[in-house]
Amino acid sequence: MTAAPNTTKPSGQDSPSTDTAVLRALRRIRVPQTQRNRELFLLIFAFLVNGSAIALVQLGTMGAIDAAFLFYCGALIVLVLAMHIVLRLFARDADPFVLPIATILTGLGIAMIYRIDIAVELGGWDAYSTKQLAWAAIAIVGAIAIVILLRNYRVLFRYTYIFGLAGIVLLILPIIPGLGTDANADVWVSLGFFSFQPGELAKISLAIFFAGYLVRTRESLTAVGTRFLGMTWPRARELGPLLVIWLISLGIIVLQRDLGTGLLIFGMFVAMLYVATGKTSWVIIGVVLAAAGAFLASRVLPYVGGRFSNWLDAFNPEVIDRAGGSYQLVQGIFGLAQGGLVGTGLGQGRPYITPLSQSDYILASLGEELGLIGVFAILCLYMVFTSRGIRIGLAGQDDFGKLLATGLSFTIALQVFIMVGGVTRIIPLTGLTTPFLAAGGSSLVANWLIVALLLRISDAVRSRPRVVIG
């Protein structure tokens, strides 16, 4: 009788399938490390760009390099590197592009604000650049705290209505007697030792509320409606939430004289509503309501009517010279024209002659000294930032994370469009700030908190079971 062949494997040998499984496990372990290494490389590039921008500003305005201000900027580099290390420890799978883009935009903003401070001879704690450095440090520390403490972003879903209430309270604060300031728009709250814009934090609270609310009510919002003009239109009772947010937005415009925040909140809700339902009819209804609200406000409210008049008839000498006229808008347009294709060079232009060139018109200031190429580069950074955020949302496994990431990313994109459109006279100018670039602590803190939330969501989206081999 012929003996059966011995199929027993020698001791210590593994099957090909086992080897393949081990290789896949090793690749899964290396991917997060690769993401963080890519982020570190991009951060080094961002540091070089920001440091070069500040050095060129000093050479262009003073003819020498001031090491003291570069030292202060170095403290921010340490904080950003600390956040990078925190991501390696607590969010290894987080998106590698979000932090470097936020870093380079913040640095370019500080460089231009510093350039304007030198021109108008502001120094010490009175300088906008010094305050921006301090607020940037606070913002980055806040982002680090969010990454460390918020291990599971889904916990925010439990407090949907609390965030909604907090958002409304934040929007109401500026009109409370004793808290508001005497600014052109009632969007600031003064606590004596410092002032801030609660609307910047309100947009984050409302984004969390909208995401949680739409997850809970999506069934009714996607219910079958009436078929008309090739689209399924929602039933009348499903229009309630959209109309409520529209009325709140109009209330902000009326009570606070803040066209930008009202438009931003309404646009954010419509965008998240479309992502939640996938129905184009919601977008059409939202655009119609926004246009109707803007037209109504321009006819009834002198503040909004003046903005539209400055937009439509900007170069009329009578409009330029009147109080609250289009002088700022015209100066910004001439500054952009002076920059041309390649710009005058950092420290070589005159952006400071435009009112509020360090805040509302920071983009026009950068456009004058960096030119059209520089503006396109900045807009490309915003585009990549937004696309990464939307990609994080689309890759999400749960509806809440998907809506929250998409809503926060769209908020940044819409804010950039509103500001760039206003400065270039595509749409009427509003009172918003350009994210990361413009002088203003409230906006900077809010935008860095958005960065932290996107990093947290992206880490949860990309995380896979890690195999430890020992």
Coordinates of C-alpha atoms in Angstrom, one line a residue:
M1 CA 0.0 0.0 0.0
T2 CA 1.3 3.4 -1.0
A3 CA 1.7 5.8 2.0
A4 CA -0.2 9.1 1.8
P5 CA 2.1 12.1 1.2
N6 CA 3.0 14.1 4.2
T7 CA 1.3 17.5 4.1
T8 CA 2.5 18.7 7.4
K9 CA 4.3 22.0 7.2
P10 CA 7.7 22.3 8.8
S11 CA 7.8 24.1 12.1
G12 CA 8.0 27.9 11.8
Q13 CA 6.6 28.1 8.2
D14 CA 3.4 30.0 7.5
S15 CA 0.9 29.6 4.6
P16 CA 0.9 32.2 1.8
S17 CA -2.5 33.5 3.0
T18 CA -1.0 34.1 6.5
D19 CA 1.9 36.1 4.9
T20 CA -0.6 38.2 2.9
A21 CA -2.6 39.0 6.1
V22 CA 0.5 40.0 7.9
L23 CA 1.6 42.3 5.1
R24 CA -1.8 43.9 5.0
A25 CA -1.7 44.5 8.7
L26 CA 1.7 46.1 8.4
R27 CA 0.5 48.4 5.7
R28 CA -2.4 49.4 7.9
I29 CA 0.0 50.3 10.6
R30 CA 2.2 52.3 8.3
V31 CA -0.6 54.4 6.7
P32 CA -1.3 56.7 9.7
Q33 CA 2.5 57.2 10.1
T34 CA 2.7 58.1 6.4
Q35 CA -0.1 60.7 6.8
R36 CA 1.6 62.4 9.7
N37 CA 4.9 62.4 7.9
R38 CA 3.2 64.1 4.9
E39 CA 1.7 66.6 7.3
L40 CA 5.1 67.4 8.8
F41 CA 6.6 68.0 5.4
L42 CA 3.8 70.3 4.4
L43 CA 4.1 72.1 7.8
I44 CA 7.8 72.7 7.2
F45 CA 6.9 74.2 3.8
A46 CA 4.3 76.4 5.4
F47 CA 6.8 77.6 8.0
L48 CA 9.3 78.6 5.2
V49 CA 6.6 80.5 3.3
N50 CA 5.4 82.4 6.4
G51 CA 8.9 83.2 7.6
S52 CA 9.9 84.4 4.2
A53 CA 6.8 86.6 3.9
I54 CA 7.6 88.3 7.2
A55 CA 11.3 88.7 6.3
L56 CA 10.3 90.3 3.0
V57 CA 7.9 92.6 4.7
Q58 CA 10.7 93.8 7.0
L59 CA 13.2 94.2 4.2
G60 CA 10.6 96.0 2.0
T61 CA 9.5 98.5 4.7
M62 CA 12.5 98.9 7.0
G63 CA 15.4 97.7 4.9
A64 CA 16.5 95.3 7.7
I65 CA 15.3 92.2 9.5
D66 CA 13.8 92.5 13.0
A67 CA 14.7 89.3 14.8
A68 CA 12.3 90.0 17.7
F69 CA 9.1 89.7 15.7
L70 CA 10.4 86.6 14.0
F71 CA 11.1 85.2 17.4
Y72 CA 7.4 85.8 18.4
C73 CA 6.3 84.0 15.2
G74 CA 8.6 81.2 16.2
A75 CA 6.5 80.6 19.3
L76 CA 3.5 79.9 16.9
I77 CA 5.6 77.4 15.1
V78 CA 6.2 75.6 18.4
L79 CA 2.5 75.5 19.0
V80 CA 1.7 74.2 15.6
L81 CA 4.4 71.5 16.0
A82 CA 2.8 70.7 19.4
M83 CA -0.5 70.2 17.6
H84 CA 1.2 68.0 15.1
I85 CA 2.6 65.8 17.9
V86 CA -0.8 65.7 19.5
L87 CA -2.3 64.4 16.2
R88 CA 0.4 61.7 16.1
L89 CA -0.7 60.6 19.6
F90 CA -4.4 61.1 19.6
A91 CA -5.6 61.3 15.9
R92 CA -3.1 59.4 13.8
D93 CA -5.5 59.0 10.9
A94 CA -6.5 62.7 10.6
D95 CA -6.3 64.5 7.3
P96 CA -2.7 65.7 6.6
F97 CA -3.7 68.8 4.6
V98 CA -6.0 70.7 6.9
L99 CA -3.5 71.8 9.5
P100 CA -0.8 73.0 7.0
I101 CA -3.3 75.0 5.0
A102 CA -4.7 76.7 8.1
T103 CA -1.1 77.4 9.2
I104 CA 0.0 79.0 6.0
L105 CA -3.1 81.2 5.7
T106 CA -2.8 82.4 9.3
G107 CA 0.9 83.2 8.7
L108 CA 0.2 85.2 5.5
G109 CA -2.5 87.1 7.4
I110 CA -0.1 88.0 10.2
A111 CA 2.6 89.0 7.7
M112 CA 0.3 91.5 5.9
I113 CA -1.2 92.8 9.2
Y114 CA 2.4 93.4 10.4
R115 CA 3.2 95.2 7.2
I116 CA 0.3 97.6 7.7
D117 CA 1.2 98.2 11.3
I118 CA 4.7 99.3 10.2
A119 CA 3.3 101.7 7.7
V120 CA 0.9 103.4 10.2
E121 CA 3.6 103.2 12.9
L122 CA 1.7 101.0 15.3
G123 CA 3.8 99.1 17.8
G124 CA 3.7 97.2 21.1
W125 CA 0.3 95.9 22.3
D126 CA -1.5 98.6 20.2
A127 CA -0.4 96.9 17.0
Y128 CA -2.9 94.6 15.3
S129 CA -0.2 92.1 14.4
T130 CA 0.7 91.7 18.1
K131 CA -2.9 91.1 19.0
Q132 CA -3.2 88.7 16.0
L133 CA -0.2 86.7 17.3
A134 CA -1.7 86.4 20.7
W135 CA -5.1 85.4 19.3
A136 CA -3.4 82.8 17.0
A137 CA -1.7 81.3 20.0
I138 CA -5.0 81.1 21.9
A139 CA -6.7 79.6 18.8
I140 CA -4.1 76.9 18.3
V141 CA -4.2 76.0 22.0
G142 CA -8.0 75.7 21.8
A143 CA -7.7 73.5 18.7
I144 CA -5.2 71.2 20.6
A145 CA -7.7 71.0 23.5
I146 CA -10.5 69.9 21.2
V147 CA -8.3 67.2 19.6
I148 CA -7.3 65.8 23.0
L149 CA -10.6 66.1 24.8
L150 CA -13.1 65.3 22.1
R151 CA -12.1 61.7 21.4
N152 CA -15.5 60.9 19.9
Y153 CA -17.2 63.7 18.0
R154 CA -20.5 61.8 17.9
V155 CA -21.0 62.8 21.5
L156 CA -22.0 66.2 20.2
F157 CA -25.1 64.6 18.7
R158 CA -26.6 64.1 22.2
Y159 CA -26.6 67.9 22.8
T160 CA -28.1 69.0 19.5
Y161 CA -30.7 71.3 21.0
I162 CA -28.4 72.7 23.6
F163 CA -26.1 73.8 20.8
G164 CA -29.0 75.3 19.0
L165 CA -30.0 77.3 22.1
A166 CA -26.4 78.3 22.6
G167 CA -26.2 79.6 19.0
I168 CA -29.4 81.7 19.4
V169 CA -28.1 83.1 22.7
L170 CA -24.8 84.0 21.1
L171 CA -26.5 85.8 18.3
I172 CA -28.7 87.8 20.7
L173 CA -25.9 88.9 23.0
P174 CA -24.8 92.0 21.0
I175 CA -28.3 93.6 21.2
I176 CA -28.5 93.2 25.0
P177 CA -28.2 96.6 26.6
G178 CA -24.8 97.1 28.2
L179 CA -23.1 94.4 26.2
G180 CA -23.1 95.8 22.7
T181 CA -20.6 98.3 21.3
D182 CA -21.0 101.4 19.1
A183 CA -19.8 99.7 15.9
N184 CA -21.4 100.1 12.5
A185 CA -23.1 96.7 13.1
D186 CA -24.3 95.3 16.4
V187 CA -22.1 92.2 16.2
W188 CA -19.6 92.9 19.0
V189 CA -19.9 92.2 22.7
S190 CA -17.7 94.1 25.1
L191 CA -16.7 92.6 28.4
G192 CA -14.6 95.6 29.5
F193 CA -11.1 94.1 29.1
F194 CA -11.8 92.7 25.6
S195 CA -14.4 92.5 22.9
F196 CA -15.4 89.6 20.7
Q197 CA -17.9 88.6 18.0
P198 CA -20.3 86.0 19.4
G199 CA -21.6 85.3 15.8
E200 CA -18.3 83.6 15.0
L201 CA -18.9 81.0 17.7
A202 CA -22.6 80.9 16.9
K203 CA -21.9 79.5 13.4
I204 CA -20.2 76.5 14.9
S205 CA -23.0 75.9 17.4
L206 CA -25.6 76.2 14.7
A207 CA -23.7 73.9 12.4
I208 CA -23.8 71.2 15.1
F209 CA -27.5 71.9 15.7
F210 CA -28.3 71.8 12.0
A211 CA -26.5 68.5 11.6
G212 CA -28.2 66.9 14.6
Y213 CA -31.6 68.3 13.7
L214 CA -31.4 67.1 10.0
V215 CA -30.4 63.6 11.0
R216 CA -33.4 63.4 13.3
T217 CA -35.9 64.8 10.8
R218 CA -34.6 63.6 7.4
E219 CA -37.4 61.1 7.0
S220 CA -40.0 63.8 7.0
L221 CA -37.9 66.2 4.9
T222 CA -37.4 63.5 2.2
A223 CA -41.1 62.6 2.1
V224 CA -42.8 62.4 -1.3
G225 CA -44.0 65.8 -2.4
T226 CA -45.6 67.3 -5.5
R227 CA -44.0 66.6 -8.9
F228 CA -43.7 69.8 -10.9
L229 CA -41.3 71.1 -13.6
G230 CA -39.4 67.8 -13.5
M231 CA -38.6 68.0 -9.8
T232 CA -40.3 66.7 -6.6
W233 CA -41.2 69.7 -4.5
P234 CA -41.5 69.3 -0.7
R235 CA -44.9 69.5 0.9
A236 CA -46.0 72.8 2.6
R237 CA -45.5 71.4 6.2
E238 CA -41.9 70.4 5.4
L239 CA -41.1 74.0 4.5
G240 CA -41.4 75.0 8.1
P241 CA -37.8 74.6 9.2
L242 CA -36.5 76.4 6.1
L243 CA -38.9 79.3 6.7
V244 CA -37.9 79.6 10.4
I245 CA -34.2 79.8 9.6
W246 CA -35.0 82.3 6.8
L247 CA -36.9 84.5 9.3
I248 CA -34.1 84.2 11.9
S249 CA -31.6 85.3 9.2
L250 CA -33.8 88.3 8.4
G251 CA -34.0 89.1 12.1
I252 CA -30.2 89.2 12.3
I253 CA -30.1 91.6 9.4
V254 CA -32.8 93.9 10.9
L255 CA -31.7 93.9 14.5
Q256 CA -28.0 93.7 14.2
R257 CA -27.5 95.4 10.8
D258 CA -25.4 92.4 9.8
L259 CA -26.1 91.3 6.3
G260 CA -23.1 88.9 6.2
T261 CA -24.0 86.7 9.2
G262 CA -27.6 86.4 8.2
L263 CA -26.6 85.3 4.7
L264 CA -24.0 82.9 6.1
I265 CA -26.3 81.1 8.5
F266 CA -29.1 80.8 5.9
G267 CA -26.7 79.5 3.2
M268 CA -25.1 77.0 5.6
F269 CA -28.6 75.6 6.5
V270 CA -29.6 75.3 2.9
A271 CA -26.4 73.5 1.9
M272 CA -26.7 71.0 4.8
L273 CA -30.4 70.5 4.0
Y274 CA -29.4 69.6 0.4
V275 CA -26.7 67.1 1.6
A276 CA -29.2 65.5 4.0
T277 CA -32.0 65.1 1.5
G278 CA -30.4 65.2 -1.9
K279 CA -33.3 67.2 -3.3
T280 CA -32.5 70.1 -5.6
S281 CA -35.8 71.7 -4.9
W282 CA -34.5 72.8 -1.5
V283 CA -31.6 74.7 -3.1
I284 CA -34.0 76.4 -5.5
I285 CA -36.4 77.4 -2.8
G286 CA -33.4 78.6 -0.6
V287 CA -32.0 80.7 -3.5
V288 CA -35.5 82.2 -4.1
L289 CA -36.0 83.0 -0.4
A290 CA -32.5 84.6 -0.2
A291 CA -33.0 86.8 -3.2
A292 CA -36.5 87.8 -1.9
G293 CA -35.1 88.6 1.5
A294 CA -32.2 90.6 0.1
F295 CA -34.5 92.6 -2.2
L296 CA -37.0 93.2 0.7
A297 CA -34.2 94.3 3.0
S298 CA -32.7 96.7 0.4
R299 CA -36.0 98.4 0.0
V300 CA -36.9 98.6 3.7
L301 CA -33.6 98.9 5.6
P302 CA -31.4 102.0 4.9
Y303 CA -28.3 100.0 6.0
V304 CA -28.8 97.3 3.4
G305 CA -30.0 99.8 0.8
G306 CA -26.8 101.8 1.3
R307 CA -24.7 98.6 0.7
F308 CA -26.6 97.9 -2.5
S309 CA -26.2 101.6 -3.6
N310 CA -22.4 101.4 -3.0
W311 CA -22.2 98.2 -5.0
L312 CA -24.3 99.3 -8.0
D313 CA -23.0 102.9 -8.3
A314 CA -19.5 102.6 -6.7
F315 CA -17.6 105.0 -8.9
N316 CA -20.2 107.8 -8.7
P317 CA -18.3 110.8 -7.0
E318 CA -21.4 111.5 -4.9
V319 CA -21.6 107.9 -3.6
I320 CA -17.8 107.9 -2.9
D321 CA -17.8 111.1 -0.9
R322 CA -20.9 110.5 1.3
A323 CA -20.7 109.1 4.8
G324 CA -20.7 105.3 4.6
G325 CA -20.2 105.5 0.9
S326 CA -18.1 103.5 -1.5
Y327 CA -14.7 105.1 -0.8
Q328 CA -13.4 101.9 0.8
L329 CA -14.6 99.7 -2.0
V330 CA -13.1 102.0 -4.7
Q331 CA -9.8 102.2 -2.8
G332 CA -9.6 98.4 -2.6
I333 CA -10.3 97.9 -6.3
F334 CA -7.6 100.4 -7.2
G335 CA -5.2 98.6 -4.9
L336 CA -6.0 95.3 -6.6
A337 CA -5.4 97.0 -10.0
Q338 CA -2.1 98.4 -8.8
G339 CA -0.9 94.9 -7.9
G340 CA -1.4 93.7 -11.4
L341 CA -0.3 90.1 -12.2
V342 CA 2.7 89.7 -9.9
G343 CA 2.1 92.5 -7.3
T344 CA 4.3 95.3 -6.1
G345 CA 6.2 93.0 -3.7
L346 CA 5.7 92.6 0.1
G347 CA 6.4 95.9 1.8
Q348 CA 6.4 97.9 -1.5
G349 CA 2.8 98.8 -2.1
R350 CA 0.4 101.1 -0.3
P351 CA -2.4 98.9 1.0
Y352 CA -2.7 101.0 4.2
I353 CA -4.5 103.8 2.4
T354 CA -7.6 101.6 2.2
P355 CA -9.8 101.8 5.3
L356 CA -9.7 98.7 7.5
S357 CA -7.0 97.2 5.2
Q358 CA -5.9 94.8 7.9
S359 CA -9.4 93.3 8.5
D360 CA -12.2 93.8 6.0
Y361 CA -9.9 94.4 3.1
I362 CA -7.0 92.1 3.9
L363 CA -7.5 90.3 0.6
A364 CA -7.2 93.6 -1.3
S365 CA -4.0 94.3 0.6
L366 CA -2.5 90.9 -0.2
G367 CA -3.7 91.3 -3.8
E368 CA -1.8 94.6 -4.2
E369 CA 1.5 93.3 -3.0
L370 CA 1.3 89.6 -4.2
G371 CA -0.7 90.3 -7.4
L372 CA -3.2 88.2 -9.2
I373 CA -1.0 85.2 -8.9
G374 CA -0.8 85.5 -5.2
V375 CA -4.6 85.9 -4.9
F376 CA -5.1 82.8 -7.0
A377 CA -2.7 80.9 -4.8
I378 CA -4.6 81.9 -1.7
L379 CA -8.0 81.0 -3.3
C380 CA -6.5 77.6 -4.3
L381 CA -5.6 77.0 -0.6
Y382 CA -9.2 77.7 0.4
M383 CA -10.4 75.5 -2.4
V384 CA -8.2 72.6 -1.2
F385 CA -9.2 73.2 2.4
T386 CA -12.9 73.1 1.5
S387 CA -12.5 70.1 -0.8
R388 CA -10.7 68.1 2.0
G389 CA -13.5 69.0 4.4
I390 CA -16.2 67.9 2.0
R391 CA -14.3 64.7 1.2
I392 CA -14.1 64.0 4.9
G393 CA -17.9 64.4 5.1
L394 CA -18.6 62.2 2.1
A395 CA -16.4 59.4 3.4
G396 CA -18.1 59.5 6.8
Q397 CA -19.9 56.4 8.0
D398 CA -22.6 58.2 10.1
D399 CA -25.0 60.9 8.9
F400 CA -24.1 63.3 11.7
G401 CA -20.4 63.4 10.9
K402 CA -21.1 63.7 7.2
L403 CA -23.4 66.7 7.7
L404 CA -21.2 68.3 10.3
A405 CA -18.0 68.1 8.2
T406 CA -19.8 69.3 5.1
G407 CA -21.5 72.1 6.9
L408 CA -18.4 73.4 8.5
S409 CA -16.4 73.2 5.2
F410 CA -19.2 74.9 3.3
T411 CA -19.3 77.7 5.9
I412 CA -15.6 78.5 5.2
A413 CA -16.2 78.4 1.5
L414 CA -19.3 80.6 1.6
Q415 CA -17.5 83.1 3.9
V416 CA -14.6 83.3 1.5
F417 CA -17.0 83.8 -1.5
I418 CA -18.9 86.5 0.4
M419 CA -15.8 88.4 1.3
V420 CA -13.9 88.0 -2.1
G421 CA -17.1 88.8 -3.9
G422 CA -17.6 92.0 -1.9
V423 CA -14.0 93.2 -2.3
T424 CA -14.1 92.6 -6.0
R425 CA -17.6 94.1 -6.4
I426 CA -19.2 90.9 -7.6
I427 CA -21.8 91.1 -4.7
P428 CA -22.5 93.8 -2.1
L429 CA -19.9 94.1 0.6
T430 CA -20.8 92.6 4.0
G431 CA -19.3 92.7 7.4
L432 CA -17.7 89.3 7.5
T433 CA -14.0 88.5 7.8
T434 CA -11.8 86.5 5.5
P435 CA -11.1 83.2 7.3
F436 CA -7.6 82.9 8.9
L437 CA -6.3 86.0 7.1
A438 CA -8.2 89.0 8.6
A439 CA -7.3 90.7 11.9
G440 CA -9.8 89.6 14.5
G441 CA -9.5 87.2 17.4
S442 CA -13.1 85.8 17.4
S443 CA -12.9 84.8 13.8
L444 CA -9.4 83.2 14.2
V445 CA -10.4 81.2 17.2
A446 CA -13.6 80.0 15.5
N447 CA -11.8 78.9 12.4
W448 CA -9.2 77.0 14.3
L449 CA -11.9 75.2 16.2
I450 CA -13.4 74.2 12.8
V451 CA -9.9 72.9 11.9
A452 CA -9.9 70.8 15.1
L453 CA -13.4 69.4 14.5
L454 CA -12.5 68.5 10.9
L455 CA -9.4 66.7 12.1
R456 CA -11.3 64.8 14.7
I457 CA -14.0 63.7 12.2
S458 CA -11.4 62.7 9.6
D459 CA -9.6 60.6 12.1
A460 CA -12.8 58.7 13.0
V461 CA -13.6 58.3 9.3
R462 CA -10.2 56.9 8.3
S463 CA -9.5 54.8 11.5
R464 CA -9.4 51.1 11.0
P465 CA -8.7 48.2 13.4
R466 CA -5.0 48.2 14.0
V467 CA -3.2 44.9 14.4
V468 CA -0.4 44.7 16.9
I469 CA 2.2 42.2 15.9
G470 CA 4.5 41.0 18.7

